[in-house]
Coordinates of C-alpha atoms in Angstrom, one line a residue:
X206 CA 8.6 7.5 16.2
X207 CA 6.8 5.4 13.9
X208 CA 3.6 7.7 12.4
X209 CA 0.4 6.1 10.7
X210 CA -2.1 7.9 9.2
X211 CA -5.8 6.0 8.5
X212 CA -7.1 8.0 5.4
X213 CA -10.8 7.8 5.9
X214 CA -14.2 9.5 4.1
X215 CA -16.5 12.0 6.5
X216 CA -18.7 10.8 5.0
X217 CA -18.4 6.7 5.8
X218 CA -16.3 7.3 9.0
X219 CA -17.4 3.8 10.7
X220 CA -17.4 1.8 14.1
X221 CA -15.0 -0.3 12.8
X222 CA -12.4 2.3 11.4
X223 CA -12.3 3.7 14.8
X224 CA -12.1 0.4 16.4
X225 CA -9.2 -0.1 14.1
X226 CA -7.3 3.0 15.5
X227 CA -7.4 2.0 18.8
X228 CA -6.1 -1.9 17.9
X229 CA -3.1 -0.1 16.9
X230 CA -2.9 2.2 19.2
X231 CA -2.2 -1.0 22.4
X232 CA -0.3 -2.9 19.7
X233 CA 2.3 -0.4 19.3
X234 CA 1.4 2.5 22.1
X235 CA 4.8 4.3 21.0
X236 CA 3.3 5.0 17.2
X237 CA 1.9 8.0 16.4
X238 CA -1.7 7.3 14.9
X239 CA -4.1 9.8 13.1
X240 CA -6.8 10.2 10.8
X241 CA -7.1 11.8 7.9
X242 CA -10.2 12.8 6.5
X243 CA -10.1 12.6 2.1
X244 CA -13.0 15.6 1.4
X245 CA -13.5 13.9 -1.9
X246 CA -14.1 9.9 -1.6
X247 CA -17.4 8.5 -2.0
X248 CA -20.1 8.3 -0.3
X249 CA -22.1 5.1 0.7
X250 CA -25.2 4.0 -2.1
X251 CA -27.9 5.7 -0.7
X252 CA -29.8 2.1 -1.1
X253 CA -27.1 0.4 1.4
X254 CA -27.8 2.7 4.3
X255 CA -31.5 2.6 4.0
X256 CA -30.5 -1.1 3.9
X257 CA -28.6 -1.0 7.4
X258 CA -31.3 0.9 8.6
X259 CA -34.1 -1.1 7.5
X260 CA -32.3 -4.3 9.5
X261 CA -31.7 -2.0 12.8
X262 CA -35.8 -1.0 12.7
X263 CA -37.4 -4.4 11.7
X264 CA -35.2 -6.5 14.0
X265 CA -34.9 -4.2 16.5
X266 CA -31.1 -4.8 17.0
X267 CA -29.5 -2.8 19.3
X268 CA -26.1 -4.0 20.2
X269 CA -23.3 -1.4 18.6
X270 CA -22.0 -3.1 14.9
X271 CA -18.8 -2.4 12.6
X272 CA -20.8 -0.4 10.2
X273 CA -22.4 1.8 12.2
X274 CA -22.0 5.6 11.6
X275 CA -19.8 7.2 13.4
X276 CA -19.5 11.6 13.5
X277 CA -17.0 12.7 11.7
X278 CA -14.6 15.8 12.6
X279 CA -15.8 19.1 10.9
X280 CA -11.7 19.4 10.2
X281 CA -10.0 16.8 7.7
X282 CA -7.7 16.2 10.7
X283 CA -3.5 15.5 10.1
X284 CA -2.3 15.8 6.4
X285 CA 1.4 15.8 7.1
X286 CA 3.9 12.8 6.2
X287 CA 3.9 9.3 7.4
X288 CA 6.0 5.9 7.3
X289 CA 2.7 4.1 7.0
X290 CA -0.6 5.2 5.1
X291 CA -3.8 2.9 5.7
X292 CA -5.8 4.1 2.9
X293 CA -9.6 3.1 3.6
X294 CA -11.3 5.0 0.3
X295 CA -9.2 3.3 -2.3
X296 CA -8.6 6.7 -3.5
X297 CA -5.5 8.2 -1.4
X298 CA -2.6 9.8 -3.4
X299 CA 0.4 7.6 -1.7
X300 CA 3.6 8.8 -2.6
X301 CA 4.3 10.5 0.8
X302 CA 4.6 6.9 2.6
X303 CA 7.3 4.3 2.5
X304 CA 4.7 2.1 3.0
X305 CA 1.2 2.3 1.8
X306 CA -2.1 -0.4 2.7
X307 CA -4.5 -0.7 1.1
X308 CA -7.6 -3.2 2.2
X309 CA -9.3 -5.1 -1.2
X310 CA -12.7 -7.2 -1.1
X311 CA -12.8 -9.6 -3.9
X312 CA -9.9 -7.7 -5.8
X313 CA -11.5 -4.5 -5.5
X314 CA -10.1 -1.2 -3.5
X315 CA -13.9 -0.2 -2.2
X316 CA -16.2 -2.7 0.7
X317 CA -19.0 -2.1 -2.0
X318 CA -17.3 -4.9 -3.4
X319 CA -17.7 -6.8 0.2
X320 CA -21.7 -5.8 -0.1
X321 CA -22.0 -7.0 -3.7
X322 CA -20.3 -10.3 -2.6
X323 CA -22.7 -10.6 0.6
X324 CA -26.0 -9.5 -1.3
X325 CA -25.1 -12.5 -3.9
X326 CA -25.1 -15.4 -0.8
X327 CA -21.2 -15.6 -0.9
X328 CA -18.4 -14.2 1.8
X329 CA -15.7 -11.8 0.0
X330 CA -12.0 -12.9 -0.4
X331 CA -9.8 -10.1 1.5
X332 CA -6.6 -9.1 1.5
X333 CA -4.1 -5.6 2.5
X334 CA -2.4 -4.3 -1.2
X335 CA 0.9 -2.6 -0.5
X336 CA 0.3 0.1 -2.9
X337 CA 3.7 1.7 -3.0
X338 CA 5.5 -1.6 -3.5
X339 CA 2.7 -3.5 -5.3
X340 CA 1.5 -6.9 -4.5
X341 CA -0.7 -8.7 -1.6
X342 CA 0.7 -8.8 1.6
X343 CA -1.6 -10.4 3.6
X344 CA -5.0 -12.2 2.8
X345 CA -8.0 -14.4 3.9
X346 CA -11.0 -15.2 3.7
X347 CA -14.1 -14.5 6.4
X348 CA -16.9 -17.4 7.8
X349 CA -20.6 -16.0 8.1
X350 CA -21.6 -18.3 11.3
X351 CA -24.6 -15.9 11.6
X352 CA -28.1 -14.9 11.0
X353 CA -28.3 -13.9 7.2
X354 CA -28.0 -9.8 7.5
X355 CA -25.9 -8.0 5.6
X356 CA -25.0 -6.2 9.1
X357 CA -24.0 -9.5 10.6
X358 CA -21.8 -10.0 7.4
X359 CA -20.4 -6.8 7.4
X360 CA -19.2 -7.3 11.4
X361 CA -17.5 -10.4 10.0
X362 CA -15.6 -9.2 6.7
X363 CA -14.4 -4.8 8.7
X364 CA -13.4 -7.4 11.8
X365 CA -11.0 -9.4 9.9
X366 CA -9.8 -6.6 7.7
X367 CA -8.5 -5.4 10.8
X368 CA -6.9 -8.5 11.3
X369 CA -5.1 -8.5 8.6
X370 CA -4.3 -4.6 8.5
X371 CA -2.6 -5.7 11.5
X372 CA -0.5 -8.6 10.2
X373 CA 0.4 -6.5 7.3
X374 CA 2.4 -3.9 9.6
X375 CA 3.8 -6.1 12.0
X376 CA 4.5 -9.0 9.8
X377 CA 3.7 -8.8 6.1
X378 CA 4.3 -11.5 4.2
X379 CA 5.8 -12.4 0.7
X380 CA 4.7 -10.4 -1.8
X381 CA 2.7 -12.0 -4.3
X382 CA 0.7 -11.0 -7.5
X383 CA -3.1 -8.9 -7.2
X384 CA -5.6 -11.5 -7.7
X385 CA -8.2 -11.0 -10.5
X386 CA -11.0 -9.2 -9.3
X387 CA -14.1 -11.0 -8.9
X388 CA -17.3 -9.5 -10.3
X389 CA -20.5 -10.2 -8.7
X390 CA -24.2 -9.6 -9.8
X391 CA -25.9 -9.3 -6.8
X392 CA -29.8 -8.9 -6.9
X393 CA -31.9 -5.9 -5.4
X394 CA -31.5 -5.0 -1.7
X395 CA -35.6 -5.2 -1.1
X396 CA -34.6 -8.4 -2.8
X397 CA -32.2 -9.5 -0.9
X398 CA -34.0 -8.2 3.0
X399 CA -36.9 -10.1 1.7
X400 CA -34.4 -13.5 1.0
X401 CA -33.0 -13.0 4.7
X402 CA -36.7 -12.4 6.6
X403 CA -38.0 -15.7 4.7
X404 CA -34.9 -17.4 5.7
X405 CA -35.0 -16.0 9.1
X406 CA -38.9 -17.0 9.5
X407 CA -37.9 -20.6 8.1
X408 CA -35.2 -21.4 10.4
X409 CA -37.6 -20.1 13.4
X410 CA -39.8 -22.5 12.1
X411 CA -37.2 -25.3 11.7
X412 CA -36.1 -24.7 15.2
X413 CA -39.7 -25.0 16.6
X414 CA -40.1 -28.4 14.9
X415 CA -36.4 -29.7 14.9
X416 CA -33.3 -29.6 17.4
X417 CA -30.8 -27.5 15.2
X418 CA -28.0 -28.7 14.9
X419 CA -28.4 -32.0 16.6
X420 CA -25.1 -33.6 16.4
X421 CA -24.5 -37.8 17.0
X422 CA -20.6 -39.1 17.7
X423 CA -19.8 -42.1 15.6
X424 CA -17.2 -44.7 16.6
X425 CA -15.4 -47.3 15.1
X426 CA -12.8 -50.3 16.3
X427 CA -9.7 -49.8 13.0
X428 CA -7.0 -52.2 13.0
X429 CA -5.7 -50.7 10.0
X430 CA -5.2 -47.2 8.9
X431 CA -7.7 -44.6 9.9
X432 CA -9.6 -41.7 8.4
X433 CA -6.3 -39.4 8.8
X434 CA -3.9 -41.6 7.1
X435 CA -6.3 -42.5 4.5
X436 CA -8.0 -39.6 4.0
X437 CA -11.4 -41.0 4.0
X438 CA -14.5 -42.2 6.0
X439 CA -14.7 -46.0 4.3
X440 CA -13.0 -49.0 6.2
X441 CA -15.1 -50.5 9.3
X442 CA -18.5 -49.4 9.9
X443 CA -18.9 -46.2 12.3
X444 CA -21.7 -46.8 14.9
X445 CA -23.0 -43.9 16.6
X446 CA -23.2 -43.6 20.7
X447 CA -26.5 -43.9 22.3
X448 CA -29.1 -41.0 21.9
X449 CA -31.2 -40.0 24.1
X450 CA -33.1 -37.5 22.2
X451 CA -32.6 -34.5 24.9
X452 CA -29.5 -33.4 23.8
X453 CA -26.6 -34.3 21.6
X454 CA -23.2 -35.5 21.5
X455 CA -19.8 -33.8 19.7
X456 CA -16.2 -33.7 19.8
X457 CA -15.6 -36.9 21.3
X458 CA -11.9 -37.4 22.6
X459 CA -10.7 -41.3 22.6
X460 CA -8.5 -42.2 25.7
X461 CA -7.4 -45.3 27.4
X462 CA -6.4 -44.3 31.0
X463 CA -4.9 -46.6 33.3
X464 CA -6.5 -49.7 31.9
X465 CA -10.1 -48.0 31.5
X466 CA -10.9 -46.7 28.0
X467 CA -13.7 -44.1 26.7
X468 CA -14.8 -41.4 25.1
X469 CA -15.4 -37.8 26.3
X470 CA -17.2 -35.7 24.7
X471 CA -19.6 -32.9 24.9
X472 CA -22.9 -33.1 25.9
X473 CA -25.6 -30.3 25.0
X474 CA -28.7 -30.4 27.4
X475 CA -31.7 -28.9 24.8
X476 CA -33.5 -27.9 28.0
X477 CA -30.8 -25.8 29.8
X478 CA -29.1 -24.9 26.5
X479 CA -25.3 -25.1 28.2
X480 CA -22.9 -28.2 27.4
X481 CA -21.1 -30.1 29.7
X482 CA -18.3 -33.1 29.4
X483 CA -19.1 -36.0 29.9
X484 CA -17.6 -39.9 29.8
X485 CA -19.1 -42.9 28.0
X486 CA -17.1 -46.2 29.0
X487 CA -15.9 -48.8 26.2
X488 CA -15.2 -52.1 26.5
X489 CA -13.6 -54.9 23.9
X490 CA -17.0 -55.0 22.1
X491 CA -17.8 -51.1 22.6
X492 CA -20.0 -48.8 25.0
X493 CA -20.7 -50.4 28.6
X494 CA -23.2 -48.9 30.8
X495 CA -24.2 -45.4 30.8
X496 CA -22.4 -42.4 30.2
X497 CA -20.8 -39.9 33.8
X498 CA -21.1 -36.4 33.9
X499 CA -17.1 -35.7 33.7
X500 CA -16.8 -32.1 34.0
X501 CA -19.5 -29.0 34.3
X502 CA -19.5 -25.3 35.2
X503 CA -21.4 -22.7 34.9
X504 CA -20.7 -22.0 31.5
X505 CA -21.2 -23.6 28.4
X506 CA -18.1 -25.9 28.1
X507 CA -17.6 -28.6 24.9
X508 CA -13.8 -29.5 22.7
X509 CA -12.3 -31.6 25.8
X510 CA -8.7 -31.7 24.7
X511 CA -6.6 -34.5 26.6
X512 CA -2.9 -34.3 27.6
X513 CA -0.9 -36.4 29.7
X514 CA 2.2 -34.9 31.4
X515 CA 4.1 -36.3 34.2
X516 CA 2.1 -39.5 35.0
X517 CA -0.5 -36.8 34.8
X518 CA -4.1 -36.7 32.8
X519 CA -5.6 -33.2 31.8
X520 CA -8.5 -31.5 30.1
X521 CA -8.3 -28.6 28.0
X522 CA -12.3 -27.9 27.5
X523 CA -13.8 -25.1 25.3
X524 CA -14.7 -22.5 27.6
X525 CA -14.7 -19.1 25.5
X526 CA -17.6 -18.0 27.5
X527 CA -15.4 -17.9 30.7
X528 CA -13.1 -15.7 28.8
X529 CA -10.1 -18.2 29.4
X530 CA -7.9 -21.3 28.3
X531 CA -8.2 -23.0 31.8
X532 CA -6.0 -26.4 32.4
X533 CA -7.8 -28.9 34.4
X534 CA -6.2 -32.0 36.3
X535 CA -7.3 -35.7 37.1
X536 CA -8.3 -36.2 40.4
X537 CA -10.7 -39.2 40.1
X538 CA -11.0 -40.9 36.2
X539 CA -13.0 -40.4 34.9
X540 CA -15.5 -37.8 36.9
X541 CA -13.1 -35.5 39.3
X542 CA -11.3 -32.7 37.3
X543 CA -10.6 -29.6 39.0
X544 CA -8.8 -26.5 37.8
X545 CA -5.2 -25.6 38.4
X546 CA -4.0 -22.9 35.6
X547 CA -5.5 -20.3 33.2
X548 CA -3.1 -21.0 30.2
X549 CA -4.5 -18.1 28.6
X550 CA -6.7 -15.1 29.7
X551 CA -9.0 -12.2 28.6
X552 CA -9.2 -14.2 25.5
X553 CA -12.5 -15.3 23.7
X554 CA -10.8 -18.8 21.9
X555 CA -12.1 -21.5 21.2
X556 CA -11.0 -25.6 21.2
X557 CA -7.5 -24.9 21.9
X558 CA -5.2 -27.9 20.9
X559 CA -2.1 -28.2 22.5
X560 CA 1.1 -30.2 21.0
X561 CA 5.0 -30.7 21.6
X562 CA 7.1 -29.8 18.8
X563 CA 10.7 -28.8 18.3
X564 CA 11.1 -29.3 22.1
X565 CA 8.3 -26.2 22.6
X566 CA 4.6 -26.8 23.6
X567 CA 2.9 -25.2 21.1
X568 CA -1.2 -24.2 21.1
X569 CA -3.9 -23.6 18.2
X570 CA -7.6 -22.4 18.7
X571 CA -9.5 -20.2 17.2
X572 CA -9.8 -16.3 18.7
X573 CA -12.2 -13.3 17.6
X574 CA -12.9 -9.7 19.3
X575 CA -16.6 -10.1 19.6
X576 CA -17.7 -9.6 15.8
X577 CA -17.7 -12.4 13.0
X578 CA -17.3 -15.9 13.4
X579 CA -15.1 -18.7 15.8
X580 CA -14.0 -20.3 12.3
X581 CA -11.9 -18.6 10.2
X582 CA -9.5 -16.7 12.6
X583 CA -6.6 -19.2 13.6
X584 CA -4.1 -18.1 16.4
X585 CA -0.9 -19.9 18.1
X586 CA 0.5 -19.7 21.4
X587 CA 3.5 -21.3 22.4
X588 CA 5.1 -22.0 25.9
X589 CA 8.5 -24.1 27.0
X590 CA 5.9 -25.8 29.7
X591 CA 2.5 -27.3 29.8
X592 CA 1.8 -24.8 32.4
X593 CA 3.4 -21.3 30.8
X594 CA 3.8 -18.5 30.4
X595 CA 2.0 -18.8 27.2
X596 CA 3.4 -16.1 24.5
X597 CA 1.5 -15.7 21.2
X598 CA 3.3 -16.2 18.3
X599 CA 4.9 -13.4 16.4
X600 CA 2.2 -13.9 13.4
X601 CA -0.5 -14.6 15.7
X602 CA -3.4 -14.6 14.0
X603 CA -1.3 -16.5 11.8
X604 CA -4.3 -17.5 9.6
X605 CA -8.1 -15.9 8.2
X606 CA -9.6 -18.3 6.5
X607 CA -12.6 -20.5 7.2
X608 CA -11.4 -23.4 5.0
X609 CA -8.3 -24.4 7.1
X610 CA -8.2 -22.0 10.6
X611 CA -10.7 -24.2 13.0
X612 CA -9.3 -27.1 14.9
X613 CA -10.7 -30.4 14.3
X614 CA -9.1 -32.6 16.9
X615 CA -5.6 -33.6 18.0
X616 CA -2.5 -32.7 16.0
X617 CA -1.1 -36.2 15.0
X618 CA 2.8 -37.1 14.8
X619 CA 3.7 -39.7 12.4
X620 CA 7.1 -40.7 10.3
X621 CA 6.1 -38.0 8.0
X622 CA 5.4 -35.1 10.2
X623 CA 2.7 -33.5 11.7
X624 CA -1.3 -33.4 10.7
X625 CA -3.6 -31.5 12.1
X626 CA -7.2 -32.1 11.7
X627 CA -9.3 -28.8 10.6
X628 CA -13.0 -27.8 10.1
X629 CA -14.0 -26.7 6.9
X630 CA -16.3 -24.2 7.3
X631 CA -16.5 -22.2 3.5
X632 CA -19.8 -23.4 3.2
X633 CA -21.3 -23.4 6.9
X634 CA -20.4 -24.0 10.2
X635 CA -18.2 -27.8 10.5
X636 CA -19.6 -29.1 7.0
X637 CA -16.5 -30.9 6.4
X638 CA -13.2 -31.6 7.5
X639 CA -9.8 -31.2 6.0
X640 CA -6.9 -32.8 7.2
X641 CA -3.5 -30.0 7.5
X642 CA -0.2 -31.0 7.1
X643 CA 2.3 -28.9 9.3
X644 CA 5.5 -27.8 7.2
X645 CA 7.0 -25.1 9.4
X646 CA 6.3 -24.0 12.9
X647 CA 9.0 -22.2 14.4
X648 CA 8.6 -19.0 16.7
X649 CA 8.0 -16.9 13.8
X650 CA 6.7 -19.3 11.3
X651 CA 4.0 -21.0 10.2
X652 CA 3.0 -23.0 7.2
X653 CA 0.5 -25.8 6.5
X654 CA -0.8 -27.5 3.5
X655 CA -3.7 -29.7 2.6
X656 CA -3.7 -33.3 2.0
X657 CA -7.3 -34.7 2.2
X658 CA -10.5 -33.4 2.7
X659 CA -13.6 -35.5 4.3
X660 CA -17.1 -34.9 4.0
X661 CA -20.3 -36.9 5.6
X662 CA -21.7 -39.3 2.8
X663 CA -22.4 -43.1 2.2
X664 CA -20.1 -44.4 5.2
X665 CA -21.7 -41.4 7.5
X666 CA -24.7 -39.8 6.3
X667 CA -25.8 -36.4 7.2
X668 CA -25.1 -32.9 6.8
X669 CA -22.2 -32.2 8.7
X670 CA -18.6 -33.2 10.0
X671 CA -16.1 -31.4 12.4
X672 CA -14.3 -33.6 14.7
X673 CA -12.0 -36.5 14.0
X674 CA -9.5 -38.2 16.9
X675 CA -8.3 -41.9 17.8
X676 CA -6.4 -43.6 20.3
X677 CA -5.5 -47.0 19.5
X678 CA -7.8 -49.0 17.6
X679 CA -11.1 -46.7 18.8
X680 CA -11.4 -44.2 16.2
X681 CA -14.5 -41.4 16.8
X682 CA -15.9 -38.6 14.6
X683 CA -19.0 -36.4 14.9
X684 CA -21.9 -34.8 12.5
X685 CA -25.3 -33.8 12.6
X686 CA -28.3 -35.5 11.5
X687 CA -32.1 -34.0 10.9
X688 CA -33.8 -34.4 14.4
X689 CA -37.3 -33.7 14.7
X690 CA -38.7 -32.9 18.4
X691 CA -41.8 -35.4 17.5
X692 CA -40.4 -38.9 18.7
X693 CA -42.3 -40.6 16.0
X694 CA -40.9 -38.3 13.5
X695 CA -37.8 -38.8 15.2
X696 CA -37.7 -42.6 14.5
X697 CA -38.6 -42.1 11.3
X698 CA -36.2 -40.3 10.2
X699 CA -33.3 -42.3 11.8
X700 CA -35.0 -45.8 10.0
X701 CA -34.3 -43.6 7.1
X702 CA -30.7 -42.9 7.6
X703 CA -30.2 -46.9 8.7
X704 CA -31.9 -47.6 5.2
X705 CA -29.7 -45.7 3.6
X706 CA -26.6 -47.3 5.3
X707 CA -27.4 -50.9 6.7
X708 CA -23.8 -51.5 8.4
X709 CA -24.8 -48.7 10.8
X710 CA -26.9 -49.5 13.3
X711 CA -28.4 -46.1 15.3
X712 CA -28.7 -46.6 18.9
X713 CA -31.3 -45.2 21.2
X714 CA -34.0 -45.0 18.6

């Protein structure tokens, strides 16, 4: 019987270390798994708590986090040998284990590290040390897609740590080097509350006077090599789809189905806050007539992934509020779709992408257990059929890090292998988007490198960029511009963009 022991301090026993136990626990339910509790590791700064506690009072948050306190025993609980020693205080005499891990935030052995990192506006680089054989084992790095709190950030950085505790037992990887640790000089923490209740107040204000994010989908007739091949935005101009003002548009999905062509795409009502899918028909010249509701349900639903199988079209839509993958089939194109398998369940992921490779039906989204971010955490299931059973695969999550992990549209096939588009998300939810090149997938493998990396700019202006597909010669992206609720602030700021960029015309203005 395999035996772990977490080494832990009394005096910082947390949510998340508990949390952690239990994650092993169902993984490997024939493991024996304790605690150990070191007498003499550190306490918190005395300044962090009062920190925590200052956010939990003034914004009144009562929802359990990572961080939060826990009691600890009043004994220092099992002290005996084991194959594998999680050492949590950075402090743990090792030699008893064949195996010792060891979690590090920007290089260093301690999560004040992690704080130091958050307090200074940046997310911490993690990674599990094997401290008996030396070397990183496993590594990422965590997105911040939440309100500026260091509790927020803290849910994000212990969530993937656990992650990646995880992926160090089951499956650690080469061994490489110890990075260089990173030092950080963070300011104050009355400094640093007051930063995050001006930039809370701002964006409230923002969001009174603006719709945040309000994203447009551009589109584009290529004849030539597109923004995947090439690696850039320039080429013909990009026009975006009609706008009505009372929502907005994203992940648009080309398709030409039995001689009709469009785009679906996502469609965010401001007033009922839940997205939809829905249809806008293209002819030889572009858009005709007015975009179908395609697909609705009671929750929110946006990313519609198309597959054909069979003579057969279905719709993979992001539904992570349902708590499933669900397959949906074709009855009527392009506005009757009804349900007919839950690829995967009890699973918060989101836009899964699904692809054939190596005679295997393989699928990537993004998954999290209800802390931290839908960006940075990149899982793959695999199957034999479209319609299951669906197993993860053995690395799964194969990939923390919020540069590369988030899907970004259809993986491509070309004489040179397979390219998956991702969102880059380092420095903000969909800012940019990379383009992945797959080198190994296999059952037990994965590997991807970049080759290109896109950002909004001169031949699409505005602050963001997360989805990129094509079928045939219509090529569609998405991004968000600045859209003021006032109509006549509205326009203005659209004559602005077309100023900046006369080949693009805006529609609905």
């Amino acid at each position: 019987m395999t035996r772990i022991l977490i080494v832990v301090s009394p005096a910082r026993f947390m949510r998340w270390q508990q949390r952690l136990r239990e994650r092993l626990a169902k993984r490997w339910p024939d493991a024996e798994i304790a605690f150990r509790f070191d007498l003499q590791a550190d306490d918190e700064p005395a300044s962090i708590t009062q920190l925590l506690t200052l956010e939990r009072l003034i914004l009144r948050r009562d929802r359990p986090a990572l961080c939060d306190r826990l009691p600890a025993p009043p004994h220092p609980g099992d002290d005996g040998d084991a194959d594998i020693i999680i050492d949590l205080t950075g402090k743990t005499d090792v030699t008893r284990a064949a195996r010792a891990l060891r979690p590090l935030y920007d290089g260093f052995d301690t999560d004040q590290a992690a704080v130091d990192a958050i307090l200074s506006g940046a997310a911490p680089t993690l990674a599990v040390e094997d401290a008996v054989a030396g070397g990183i084992v496993a590594e990422g790095l965590p997105s911040f897609e939440c309100e500026p709190f260091l509790t927020n950030c803290l849910d994000a950085v212990y969530s993937r740590i656990s992650f990646l505790i995880e992926q160090a037992i089951a499956h650690p990887g080469p061994s490489t080097p110890r990075h260089s640790s990173i030092q950080r000089r963070p300011p104050t923490q009355f400094r640093y509350f007051a930063k995050s209740i001006a930039r809370h107040a701002a964006s409230a204000v923002f969001h009174l006077c603006c719709h945040s994010p309000h994203w447009r989908v551009g589109w584009r007739y290529n004849d030539g090599p597109g923004a995947l091949e090439t690696g850039t935005l320039a080429g013909p101009a990009w026009t975006p789809l009609y706008d009505s003002g009372m929502g907005f548009a994203a992940d648009p999905f080309p398709i030409e189905w039995r001689g009709s062509m469009g785009v679906f795409f996502e469609s965010m009502d401001y007033r009922s806050g839940k997205g939809s899918i829905r249809f806008q028909p293209f002819g030889p010249n572009g858009p005709t007539g007015e975009a179908v509701t395609a697909l609705s349900e009671p929750w929110h639903l946006s990313y519609p992934f198309l597959i054909e199988e069979g003579g057969v079209l279905y719709m993979v839509p992001e539904a992570s509020a349902s708590g499933a993958v669900t397959l949906y089939r074709c009855v009527r194109f392009p506005d009757r779709w009804e349900p007919v398998a839950r690829l995967l369940d009890t699973i918060e992921a989101a836009d899964a992408t699904i692809f054939q490779h190596g005679g295997r039906y393989w699928m990537t989204s993004v998954v999290r257990d209800g802390y931290g971010g839908y960006s940075d955490t990149l899982a793959i299931h695999h199957a034999s059929s479209l319609f299951g059973p669906w197993r993860p695969h053995a690395l799964s999550p194969v990939l923390i890090d919020s540069r590369f992990a988030r899907p970004a549209g259809a993986v491509v096939t070309t004489s040179h292998g397979l390219y998956r588009p991702a969102q880059d998300c380092a420095k903000g939810y969909g800012k940019a988007l990379s383009i992945m090149r797959i080198d190994r997938l296999d059952p037990e493998t994965f590997q991807q490198s970049p080759v290109s990396r896109m950002a909004p700019g001169a031949p699409w202006p505005g602050g963001r960029l997360h989805t990129l597909n094509r079928f045939g010669r219509l090529e569609c992206i998405d991004g968000a511009i600045l859209a003021p609720k006032s109509l006549p602030l509205r326009r203005l700021v659209r004559r602005r963009i077309d100023d900046r960029v006369p080949s693009v015309g805006l529609a609905g203005k």
